[in-house]
Tab-separated table of C-alpha atoms and ligand atoms in Angstrom:
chain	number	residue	atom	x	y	z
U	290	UNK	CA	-39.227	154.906	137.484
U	291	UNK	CA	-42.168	152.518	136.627
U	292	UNK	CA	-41.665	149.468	139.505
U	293	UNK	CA	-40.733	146.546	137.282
U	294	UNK	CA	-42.371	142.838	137.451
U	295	UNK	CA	-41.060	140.697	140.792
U	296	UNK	CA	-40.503	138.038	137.902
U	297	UNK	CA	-38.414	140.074	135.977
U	298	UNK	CA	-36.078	141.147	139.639
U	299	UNK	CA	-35.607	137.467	139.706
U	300	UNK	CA	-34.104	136.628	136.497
U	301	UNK	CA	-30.055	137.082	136.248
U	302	UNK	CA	-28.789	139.142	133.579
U	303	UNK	CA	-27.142	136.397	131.056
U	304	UNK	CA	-23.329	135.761	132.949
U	305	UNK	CA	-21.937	136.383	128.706
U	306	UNK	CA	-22.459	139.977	129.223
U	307	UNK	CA	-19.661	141.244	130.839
U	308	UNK	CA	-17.071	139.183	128.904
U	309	UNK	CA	-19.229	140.326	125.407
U	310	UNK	CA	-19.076	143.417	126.397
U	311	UNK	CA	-14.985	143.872	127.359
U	312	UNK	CA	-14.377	141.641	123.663
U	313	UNK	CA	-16.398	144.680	122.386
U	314	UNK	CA	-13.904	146.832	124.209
U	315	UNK	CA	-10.983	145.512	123.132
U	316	UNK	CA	-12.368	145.034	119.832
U	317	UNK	CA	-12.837	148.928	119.497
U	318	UNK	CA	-9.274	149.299	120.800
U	319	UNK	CA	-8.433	147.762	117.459
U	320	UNK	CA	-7.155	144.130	119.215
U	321	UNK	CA	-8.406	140.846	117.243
U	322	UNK	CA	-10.481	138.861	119.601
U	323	UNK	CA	-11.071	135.027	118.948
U	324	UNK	CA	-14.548	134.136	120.059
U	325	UNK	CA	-14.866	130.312	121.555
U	326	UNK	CA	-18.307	131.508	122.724
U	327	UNK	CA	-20.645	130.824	119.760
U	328	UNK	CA	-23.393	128.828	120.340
U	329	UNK	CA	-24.172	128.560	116.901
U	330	UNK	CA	-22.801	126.269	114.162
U	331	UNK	CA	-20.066	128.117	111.579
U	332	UNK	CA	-21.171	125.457	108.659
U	333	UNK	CA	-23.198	126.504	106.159
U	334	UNK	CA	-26.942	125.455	106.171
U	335	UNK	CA	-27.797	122.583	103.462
U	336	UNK	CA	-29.370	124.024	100.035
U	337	UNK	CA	-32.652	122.206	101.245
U	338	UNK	CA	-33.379	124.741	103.818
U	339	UNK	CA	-32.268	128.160	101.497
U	340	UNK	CA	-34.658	126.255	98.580
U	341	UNK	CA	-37.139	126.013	101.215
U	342	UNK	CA	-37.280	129.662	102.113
U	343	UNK	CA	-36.843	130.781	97.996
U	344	UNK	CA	-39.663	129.006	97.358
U	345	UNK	CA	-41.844	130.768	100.055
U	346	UNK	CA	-41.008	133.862	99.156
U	347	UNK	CA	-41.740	132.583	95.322
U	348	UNK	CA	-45.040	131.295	96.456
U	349	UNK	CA	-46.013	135.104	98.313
U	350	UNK	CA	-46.418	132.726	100.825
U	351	UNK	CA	-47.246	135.972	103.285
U	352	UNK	CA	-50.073	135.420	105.115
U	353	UNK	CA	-50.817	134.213	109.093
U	354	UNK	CA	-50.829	130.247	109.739
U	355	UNK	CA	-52.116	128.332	111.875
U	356	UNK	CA	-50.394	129.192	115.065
U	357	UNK	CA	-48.856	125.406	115.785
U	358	UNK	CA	-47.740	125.766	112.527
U	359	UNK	CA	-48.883	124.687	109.093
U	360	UNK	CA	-50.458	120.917	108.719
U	361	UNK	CA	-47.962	120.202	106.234
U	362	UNK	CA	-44.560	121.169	108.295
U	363	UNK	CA	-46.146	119.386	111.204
U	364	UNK	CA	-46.202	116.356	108.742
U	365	UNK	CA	-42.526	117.322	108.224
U	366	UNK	CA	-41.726	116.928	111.610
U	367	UNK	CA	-43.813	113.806	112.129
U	368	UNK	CA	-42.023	112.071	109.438
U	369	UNK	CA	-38.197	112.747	110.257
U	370	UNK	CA	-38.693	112.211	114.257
U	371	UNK	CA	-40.834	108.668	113.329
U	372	UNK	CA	-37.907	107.983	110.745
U	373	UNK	CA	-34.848	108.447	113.504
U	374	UNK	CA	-36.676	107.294	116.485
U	375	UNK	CA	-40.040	105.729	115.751
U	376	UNK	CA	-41.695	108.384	118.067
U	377	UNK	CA	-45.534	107.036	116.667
U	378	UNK	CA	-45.789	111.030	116.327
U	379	UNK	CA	-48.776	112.326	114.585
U	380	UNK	CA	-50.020	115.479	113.382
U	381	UNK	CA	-52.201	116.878	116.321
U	382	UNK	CA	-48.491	115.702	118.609
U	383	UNK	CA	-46.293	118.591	117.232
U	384	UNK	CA	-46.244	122.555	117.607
U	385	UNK	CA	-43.801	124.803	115.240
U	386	UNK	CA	-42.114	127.184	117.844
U	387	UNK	CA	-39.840	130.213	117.661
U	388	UNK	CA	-36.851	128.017	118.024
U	389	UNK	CA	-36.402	125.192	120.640
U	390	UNK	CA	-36.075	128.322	123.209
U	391	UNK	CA	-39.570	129.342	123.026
U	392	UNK	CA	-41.109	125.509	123.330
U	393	UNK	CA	-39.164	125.449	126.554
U	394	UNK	CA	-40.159	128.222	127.791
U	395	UNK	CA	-43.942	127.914	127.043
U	396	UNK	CA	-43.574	124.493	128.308
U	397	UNK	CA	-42.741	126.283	131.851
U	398	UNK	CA	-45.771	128.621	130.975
U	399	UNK	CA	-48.306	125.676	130.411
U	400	UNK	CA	-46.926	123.564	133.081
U	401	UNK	CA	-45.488	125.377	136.241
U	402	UNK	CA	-47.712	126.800	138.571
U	403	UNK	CA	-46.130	128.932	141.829
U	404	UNK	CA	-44.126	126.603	143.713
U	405	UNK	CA	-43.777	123.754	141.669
U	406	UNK	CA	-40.148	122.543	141.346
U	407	UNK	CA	-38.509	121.439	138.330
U	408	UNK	CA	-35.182	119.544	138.333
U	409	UNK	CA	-32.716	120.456	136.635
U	410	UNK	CA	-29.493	118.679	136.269
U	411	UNK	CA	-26.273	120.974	136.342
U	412	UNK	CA	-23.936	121.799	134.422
U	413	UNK	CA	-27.163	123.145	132.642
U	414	UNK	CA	-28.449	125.834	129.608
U	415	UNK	CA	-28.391	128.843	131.347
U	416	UNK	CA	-32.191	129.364	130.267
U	417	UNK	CA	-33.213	126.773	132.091
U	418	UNK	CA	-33.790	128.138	135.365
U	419	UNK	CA	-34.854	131.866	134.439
U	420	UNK	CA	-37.452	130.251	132.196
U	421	UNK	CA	-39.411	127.941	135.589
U	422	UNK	CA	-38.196	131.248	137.457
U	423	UNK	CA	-40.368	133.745	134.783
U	424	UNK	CA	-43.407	130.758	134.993
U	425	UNK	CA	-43.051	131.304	138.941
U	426	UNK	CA	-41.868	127.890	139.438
U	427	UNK	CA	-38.424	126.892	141.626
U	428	UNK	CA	-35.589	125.263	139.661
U	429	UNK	CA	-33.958	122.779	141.635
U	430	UNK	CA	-31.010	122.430	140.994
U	431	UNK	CA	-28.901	118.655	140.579
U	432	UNK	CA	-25.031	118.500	140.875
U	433	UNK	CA	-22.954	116.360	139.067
U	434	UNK	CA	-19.123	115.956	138.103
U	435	UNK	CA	-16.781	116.259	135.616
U	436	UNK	CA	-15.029	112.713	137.220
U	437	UNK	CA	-18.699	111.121	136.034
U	438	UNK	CA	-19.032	112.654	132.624
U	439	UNK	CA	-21.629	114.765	134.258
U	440	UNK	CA	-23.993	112.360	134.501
U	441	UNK	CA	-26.583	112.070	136.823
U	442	UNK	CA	-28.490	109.024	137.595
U	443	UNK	CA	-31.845	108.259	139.534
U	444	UNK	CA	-30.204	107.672	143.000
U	445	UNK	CA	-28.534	111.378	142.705
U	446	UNK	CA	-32.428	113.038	141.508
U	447	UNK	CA	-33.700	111.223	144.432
U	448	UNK	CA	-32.566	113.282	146.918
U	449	UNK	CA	-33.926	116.229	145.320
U	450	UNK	CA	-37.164	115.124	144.990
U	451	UNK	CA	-40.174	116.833	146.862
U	452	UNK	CA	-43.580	116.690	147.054
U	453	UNK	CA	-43.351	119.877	144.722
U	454	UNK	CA	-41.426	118.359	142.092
U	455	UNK	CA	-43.164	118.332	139.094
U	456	UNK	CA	-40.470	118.287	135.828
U	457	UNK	CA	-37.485	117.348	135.432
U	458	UNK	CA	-34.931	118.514	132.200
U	459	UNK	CA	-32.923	116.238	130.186
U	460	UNK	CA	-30.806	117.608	127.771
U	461	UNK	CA	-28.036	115.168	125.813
U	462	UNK	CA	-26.012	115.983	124.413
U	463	UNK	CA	-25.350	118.512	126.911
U	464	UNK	CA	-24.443	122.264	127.019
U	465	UNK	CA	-22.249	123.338	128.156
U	466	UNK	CA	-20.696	119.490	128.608
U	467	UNK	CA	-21.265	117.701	125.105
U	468	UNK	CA	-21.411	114.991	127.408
U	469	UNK	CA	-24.266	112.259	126.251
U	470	UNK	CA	-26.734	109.732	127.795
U	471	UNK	CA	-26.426	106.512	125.951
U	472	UNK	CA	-30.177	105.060	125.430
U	473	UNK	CA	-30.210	102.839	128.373
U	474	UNK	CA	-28.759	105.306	130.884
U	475	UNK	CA	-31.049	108.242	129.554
U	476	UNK	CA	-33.788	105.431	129.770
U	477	UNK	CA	-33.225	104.512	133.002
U	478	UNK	CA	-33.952	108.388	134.044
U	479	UNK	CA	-36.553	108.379	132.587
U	480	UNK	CA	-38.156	105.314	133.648
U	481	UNK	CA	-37.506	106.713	137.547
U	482	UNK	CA	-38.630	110.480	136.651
U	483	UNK	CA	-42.147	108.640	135.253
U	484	UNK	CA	-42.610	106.308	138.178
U	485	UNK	CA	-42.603	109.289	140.290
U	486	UNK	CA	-45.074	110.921	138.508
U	487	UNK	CA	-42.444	113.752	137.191
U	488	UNK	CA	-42.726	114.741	133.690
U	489	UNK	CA	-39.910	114.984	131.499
U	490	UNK	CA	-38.980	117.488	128.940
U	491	UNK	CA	-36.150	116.419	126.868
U	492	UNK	CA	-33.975	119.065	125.365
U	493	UNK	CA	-32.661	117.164	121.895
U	494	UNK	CA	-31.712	120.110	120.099
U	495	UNK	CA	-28.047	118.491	119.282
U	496	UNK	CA	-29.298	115.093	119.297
U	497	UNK	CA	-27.738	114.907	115.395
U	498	UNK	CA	-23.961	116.063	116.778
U	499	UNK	CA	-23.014	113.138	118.333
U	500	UNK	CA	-19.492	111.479	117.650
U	501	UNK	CA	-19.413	107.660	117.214
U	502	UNK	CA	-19.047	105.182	119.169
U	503	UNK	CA	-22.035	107.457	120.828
U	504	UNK	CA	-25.799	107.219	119.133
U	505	UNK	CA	-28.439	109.217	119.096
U	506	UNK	CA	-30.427	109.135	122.342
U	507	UNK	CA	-33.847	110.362	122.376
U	508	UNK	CA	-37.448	110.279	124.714
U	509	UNK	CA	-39.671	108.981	121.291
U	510	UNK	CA	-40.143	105.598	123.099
U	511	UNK	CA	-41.184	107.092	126.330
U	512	UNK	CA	-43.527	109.667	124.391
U	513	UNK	CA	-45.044	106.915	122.867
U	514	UNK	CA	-45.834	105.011	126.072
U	515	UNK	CA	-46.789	108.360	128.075
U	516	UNK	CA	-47.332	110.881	125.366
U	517	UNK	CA	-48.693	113.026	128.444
U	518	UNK	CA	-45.638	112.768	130.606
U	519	UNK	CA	-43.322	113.822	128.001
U	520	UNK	CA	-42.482	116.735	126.094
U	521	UNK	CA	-39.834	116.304	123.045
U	522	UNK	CA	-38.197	119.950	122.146
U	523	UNK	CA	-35.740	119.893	119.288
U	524	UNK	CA	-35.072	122.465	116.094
U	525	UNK	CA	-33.106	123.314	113.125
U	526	UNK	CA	-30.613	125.508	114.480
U	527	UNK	CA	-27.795	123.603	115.538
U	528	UNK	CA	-28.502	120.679	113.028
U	529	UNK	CA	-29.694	122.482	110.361
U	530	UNK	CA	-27.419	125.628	110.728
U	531	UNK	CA	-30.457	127.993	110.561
U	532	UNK	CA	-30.177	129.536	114.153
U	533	UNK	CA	-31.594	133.439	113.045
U	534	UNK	CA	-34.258	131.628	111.270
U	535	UNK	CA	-36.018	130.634	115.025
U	536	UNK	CA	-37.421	127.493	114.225
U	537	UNK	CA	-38.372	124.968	116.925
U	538	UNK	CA	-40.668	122.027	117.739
U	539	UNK	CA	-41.978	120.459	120.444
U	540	UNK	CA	-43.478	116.970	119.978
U	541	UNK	CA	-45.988	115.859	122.915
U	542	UNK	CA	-49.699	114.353	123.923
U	543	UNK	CA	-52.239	116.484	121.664
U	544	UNK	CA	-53.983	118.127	124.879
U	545	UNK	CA	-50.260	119.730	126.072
U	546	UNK	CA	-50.097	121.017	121.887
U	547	UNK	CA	-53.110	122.672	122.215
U	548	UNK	CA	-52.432	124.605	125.115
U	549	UNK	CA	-48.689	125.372	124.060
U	550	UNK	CA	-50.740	126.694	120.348
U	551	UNK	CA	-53.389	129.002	123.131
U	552	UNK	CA	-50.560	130.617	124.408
U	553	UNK	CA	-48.787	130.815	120.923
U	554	UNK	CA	-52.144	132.341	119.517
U	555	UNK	CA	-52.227	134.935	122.538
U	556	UNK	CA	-48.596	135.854	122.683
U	557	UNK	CA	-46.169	135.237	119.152
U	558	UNK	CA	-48.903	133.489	117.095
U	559	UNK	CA	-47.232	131.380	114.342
U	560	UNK	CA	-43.142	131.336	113.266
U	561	UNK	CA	-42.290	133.016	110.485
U	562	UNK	CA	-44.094	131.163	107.431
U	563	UNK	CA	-41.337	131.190	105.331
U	564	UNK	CA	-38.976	129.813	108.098
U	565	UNK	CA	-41.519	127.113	108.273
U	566	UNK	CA	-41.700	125.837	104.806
U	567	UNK	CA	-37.633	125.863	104.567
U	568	UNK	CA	-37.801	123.851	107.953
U	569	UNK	CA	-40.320	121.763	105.622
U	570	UNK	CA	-37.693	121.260	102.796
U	571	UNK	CA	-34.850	120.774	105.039
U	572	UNK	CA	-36.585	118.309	107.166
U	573	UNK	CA	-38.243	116.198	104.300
U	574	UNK	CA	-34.661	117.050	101.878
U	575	UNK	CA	-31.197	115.149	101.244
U	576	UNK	CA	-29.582	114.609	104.748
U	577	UNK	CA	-26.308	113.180	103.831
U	578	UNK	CA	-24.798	116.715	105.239
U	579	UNK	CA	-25.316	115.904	108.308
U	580	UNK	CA	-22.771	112.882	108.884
U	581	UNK	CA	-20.341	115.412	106.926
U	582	UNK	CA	-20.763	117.996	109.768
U	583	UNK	CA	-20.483	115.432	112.783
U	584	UNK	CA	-16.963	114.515	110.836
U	585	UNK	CA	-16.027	118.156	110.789
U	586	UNK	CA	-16.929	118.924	114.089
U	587	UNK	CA	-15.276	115.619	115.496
U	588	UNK	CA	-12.244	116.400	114.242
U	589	UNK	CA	-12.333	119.766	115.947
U	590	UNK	CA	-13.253	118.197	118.775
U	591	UNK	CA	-10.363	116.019	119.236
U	592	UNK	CA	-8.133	118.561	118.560
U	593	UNK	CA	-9.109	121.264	120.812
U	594	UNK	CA	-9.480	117.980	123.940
U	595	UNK	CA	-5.952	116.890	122.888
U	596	UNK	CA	-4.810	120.496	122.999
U	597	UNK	CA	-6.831	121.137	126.440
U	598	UNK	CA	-5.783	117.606	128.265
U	599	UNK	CA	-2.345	118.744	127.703
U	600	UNK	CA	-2.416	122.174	129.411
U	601	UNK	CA	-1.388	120.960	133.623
U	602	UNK	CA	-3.594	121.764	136.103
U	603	UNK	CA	-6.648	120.901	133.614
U	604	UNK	CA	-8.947	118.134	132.976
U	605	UNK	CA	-11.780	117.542	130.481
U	606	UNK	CA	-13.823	114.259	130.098
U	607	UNK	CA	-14.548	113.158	126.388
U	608	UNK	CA	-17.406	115.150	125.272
U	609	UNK	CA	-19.421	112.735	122.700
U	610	UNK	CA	-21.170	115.292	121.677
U	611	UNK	CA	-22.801	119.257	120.418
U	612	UNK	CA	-19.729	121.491	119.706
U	613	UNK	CA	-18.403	122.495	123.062
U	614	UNK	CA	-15.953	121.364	125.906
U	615	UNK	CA	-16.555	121.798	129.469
U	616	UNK	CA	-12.968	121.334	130.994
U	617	UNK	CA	-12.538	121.117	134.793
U	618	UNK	CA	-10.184	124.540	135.581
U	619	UNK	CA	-10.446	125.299	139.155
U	620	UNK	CA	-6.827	123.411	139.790
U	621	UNK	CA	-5.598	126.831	138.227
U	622	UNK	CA	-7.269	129.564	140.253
U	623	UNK	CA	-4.767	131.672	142.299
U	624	UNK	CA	-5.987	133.784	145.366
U	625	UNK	CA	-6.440	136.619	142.939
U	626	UNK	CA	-8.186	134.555	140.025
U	627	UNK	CA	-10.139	132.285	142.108
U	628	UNK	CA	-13.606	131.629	139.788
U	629	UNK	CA	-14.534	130.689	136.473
U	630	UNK	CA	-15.526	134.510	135.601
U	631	UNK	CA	-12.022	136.072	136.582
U	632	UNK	CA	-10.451	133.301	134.340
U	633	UNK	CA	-12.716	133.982	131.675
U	634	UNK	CA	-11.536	137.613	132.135
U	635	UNK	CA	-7.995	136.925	132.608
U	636	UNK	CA	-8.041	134.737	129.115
U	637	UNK	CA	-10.029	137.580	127.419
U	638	UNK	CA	-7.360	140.308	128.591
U	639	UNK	CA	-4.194	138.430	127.994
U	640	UNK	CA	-4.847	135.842	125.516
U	641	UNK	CA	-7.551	137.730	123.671
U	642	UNK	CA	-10.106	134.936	123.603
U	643	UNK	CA	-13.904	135.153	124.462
U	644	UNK	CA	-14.698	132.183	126.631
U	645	UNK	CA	-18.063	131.769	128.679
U	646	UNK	CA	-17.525	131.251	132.476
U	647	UNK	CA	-18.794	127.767	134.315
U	648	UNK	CA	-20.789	129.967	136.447
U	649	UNK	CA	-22.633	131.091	134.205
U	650	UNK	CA	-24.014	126.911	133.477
U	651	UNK	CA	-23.992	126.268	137.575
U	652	UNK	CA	-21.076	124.992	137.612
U	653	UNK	CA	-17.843	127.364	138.789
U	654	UNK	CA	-14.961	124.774	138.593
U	655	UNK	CA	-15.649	125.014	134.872
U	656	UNK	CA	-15.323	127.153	131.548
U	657	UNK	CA	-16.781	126.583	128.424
U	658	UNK	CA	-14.717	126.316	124.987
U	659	UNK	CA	-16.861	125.908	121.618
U	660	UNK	CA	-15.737	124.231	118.416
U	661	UNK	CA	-17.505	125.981	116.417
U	662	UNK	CA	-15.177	127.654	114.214
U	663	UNK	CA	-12.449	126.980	111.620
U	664	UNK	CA	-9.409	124.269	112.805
U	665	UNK	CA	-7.367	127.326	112.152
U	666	UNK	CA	-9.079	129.590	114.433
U	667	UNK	CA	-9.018	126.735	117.001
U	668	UNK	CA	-5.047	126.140	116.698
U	669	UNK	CA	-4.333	130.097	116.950
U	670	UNK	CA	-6.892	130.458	119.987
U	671	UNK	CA	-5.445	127.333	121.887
U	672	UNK	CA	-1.850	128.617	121.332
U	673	UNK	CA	-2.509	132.189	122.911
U	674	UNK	CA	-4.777	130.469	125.657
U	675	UNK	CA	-2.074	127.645	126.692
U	676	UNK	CA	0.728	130.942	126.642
U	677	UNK	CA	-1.403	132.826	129.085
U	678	UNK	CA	-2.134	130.018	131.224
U	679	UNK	CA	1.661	129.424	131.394
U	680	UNK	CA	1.670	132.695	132.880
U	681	UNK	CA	-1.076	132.863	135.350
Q	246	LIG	N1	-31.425	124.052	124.182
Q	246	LIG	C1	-30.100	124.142	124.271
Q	246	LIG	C2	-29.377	123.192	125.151
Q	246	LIG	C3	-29.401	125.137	123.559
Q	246	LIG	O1	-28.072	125.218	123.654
Q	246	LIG	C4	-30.133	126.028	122.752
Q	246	LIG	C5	-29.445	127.116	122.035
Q	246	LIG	O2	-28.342	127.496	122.304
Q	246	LIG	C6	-31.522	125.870	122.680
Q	246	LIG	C7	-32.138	124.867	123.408
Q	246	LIG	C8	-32.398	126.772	121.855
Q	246	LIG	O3	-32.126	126.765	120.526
Q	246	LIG	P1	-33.011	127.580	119.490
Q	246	LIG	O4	-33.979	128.391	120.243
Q	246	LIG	O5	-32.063	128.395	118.701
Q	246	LIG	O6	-33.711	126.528	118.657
């Protein structure tokens, strides 16, 4: 057998697998399985984007662009980030990316040399460290609790600072938590992270799901002081409800663009040109649809935390939000079930619902529930799920 990359040893196999692959099981045994895993929005994208992508396809709109992306989208994206958060963003600031996913990981490509250490707060996206693992860097990782929201703060970083450390994530809201940085908390990270000399990429990918009294929180005003220092990722996929459609941005000083668009140009080139001019329409389009879908999804959410709070032996803080909560479970492990995956497992068997195990975010006192699905489906999955746990 050909020896494979020492990169490649490194990275985990996603922690999903094995519970995907015994829901396909029991699926093909003919038993209905309620998925809580999605990690992709069940509303329907607005017409904007589908008008967007009809037109392309109108226009023969075929050929190779640019590989940041064409002028005009990166316009698009200038215009709605200066518009929510007065990032000063200007043309040569943004790259179009195969969904937020590949501006992270490029980041880690452009940034991370061996060694370097990147912080990363935990519960975190389980990409997170396999992508500073596959750039050769060390992800470091940052505890927190579900007693403090999650939260981390500068005095907690601190400690896990080096001489190495050279980035450190933010991602609010959060998943797996839906917990959320208000301005002057995220701010107050970030004003540490920079006086340390650490740059900061901020993950804002659900920075539109958030469930009032909670605001949008956002690094514009810290890319605007030290467009160097800071790297904004963000996309259409969760807000937009195009996740197939892969696209991503990242927003940052013109001199980290350009090498994010030379690896681009030597690796994926640019995203699919007709993804990019519905991203265009979508962006630049009607966005009352969005406060509709925080109003669905809040709803949803305090239903499935009122269902969850009620169930003894588990505890969930108030996720403000993304679609997911991150309850605290590890009061109901038995000497049998006695981690995150074996409840995961347990619930899949018996209750026949696919959840994603803590572990698999860095945190094992935790599993994550999504939202993301009908009220219905909710009720009918919490019901089997509160049965089984009856029963454990
Ligand atoms: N960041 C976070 C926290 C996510 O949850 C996801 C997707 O699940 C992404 C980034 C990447 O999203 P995409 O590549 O679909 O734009």
């Amino acid at each position: 057998m050909v020896a494979f990359s020492k990169r490649i040893s490194m990275v985990k196999p996603s922690a999903t697998l094995t519970i995907n692959a015994r829901a396909s099981e029991l699926k093909s045994q003919g038993v209905e399985v309620i998925s809580l895993a999605v990690g992709q929005p069940d509303l329907p994208p607005p017409k904007s984007v589908l008008d967007g992508a009809r037109e392309a396809i109108e226009r023969v709109m075929t050929k190779y662009t640019p590989a940041a992306g064409l002028p005009e989208v990166l316009d698009a994206v200038c215009e709605y980030y200066n518009r929510f958060y007065d990032a000063g963003a200007k043309r040569e600031n943004v790259i179009i990316t195969n969904g937020g996913k590949q501006g992270l990981f490029n980041l880690m490509q452009i940034l991370v040399d061996p060694g370097d250490e990147v912080l990363i707060p935990a519960p975190y996206w389980l990409s997170y460290p396999a992508m500073v693992i596959l750039a050769g860097g060390v992800p470091k990782i940052v505890p927190t609790d579900p007693e403090n929201n999650f939260m981390t703060s500068p005095s907690e970083l601190e400690k896990h600072i080096t001489e190495k450390t050279k980035i450190l994530i933010l991602n609010t809201p959060s998943n797996p938590t839906g917990c959320h940085y208000a301005q002057k908390q995220f701010d107050e990270i970030c004003e540490f992270a920079l006086k340390k000399g650490i740059f900061i990429i901020s993950d804002e990918i659900y920075d539109q799901l958030i469930y009032p009294p909670a605001e949008p929180t956002s690094a514009s005003k810290w890319f605007k002081k030290y467009p160097d220092k800071v790297a904004i990722v963000n996309g259409l996929a969760k807000s937009f409800a195009v996740p197939g459609w892969r696209i991503g941005y990242v927003i940052s000083d013109s001199t980290v663009i350009k090498n994010l668009s030379k690896l681009q140009g030597q690796s994926t080139s640019n995203v699919c040109s007709i993804a990019q001019i519905a991203a265009l329409k979508g962006l630049l389009g009607d966005l009352s649809f969005l406060e509709e879908n925080r109003k669905k999804f809040l709803e949803r959410r305090n239903y499935i935390l009122k269902r969850i709070n009620s169930i003894k032996g588990i505890s969930c803080p108030e996720p403000m939000g993304a679609f997911y909560v991150f309850p605290k479970v590890d009061g109901l492990y038995t000497d049998e079930i006695n981690n995150s995956t074996k409840l995961c497992e347990y619930l899949l068997d018996k209750a026949h619902v696919a959840l994603v195990p803590g572990a698999a975010f860095g945190d094992d006192r935790c599993i994550r529930f999504s939202y993301a699905v009908d009220i219905s489906v909710l009720e009918r999955a919490m019901d089997q799920v509160e049965k089984a746990l009856r029963e454990l």
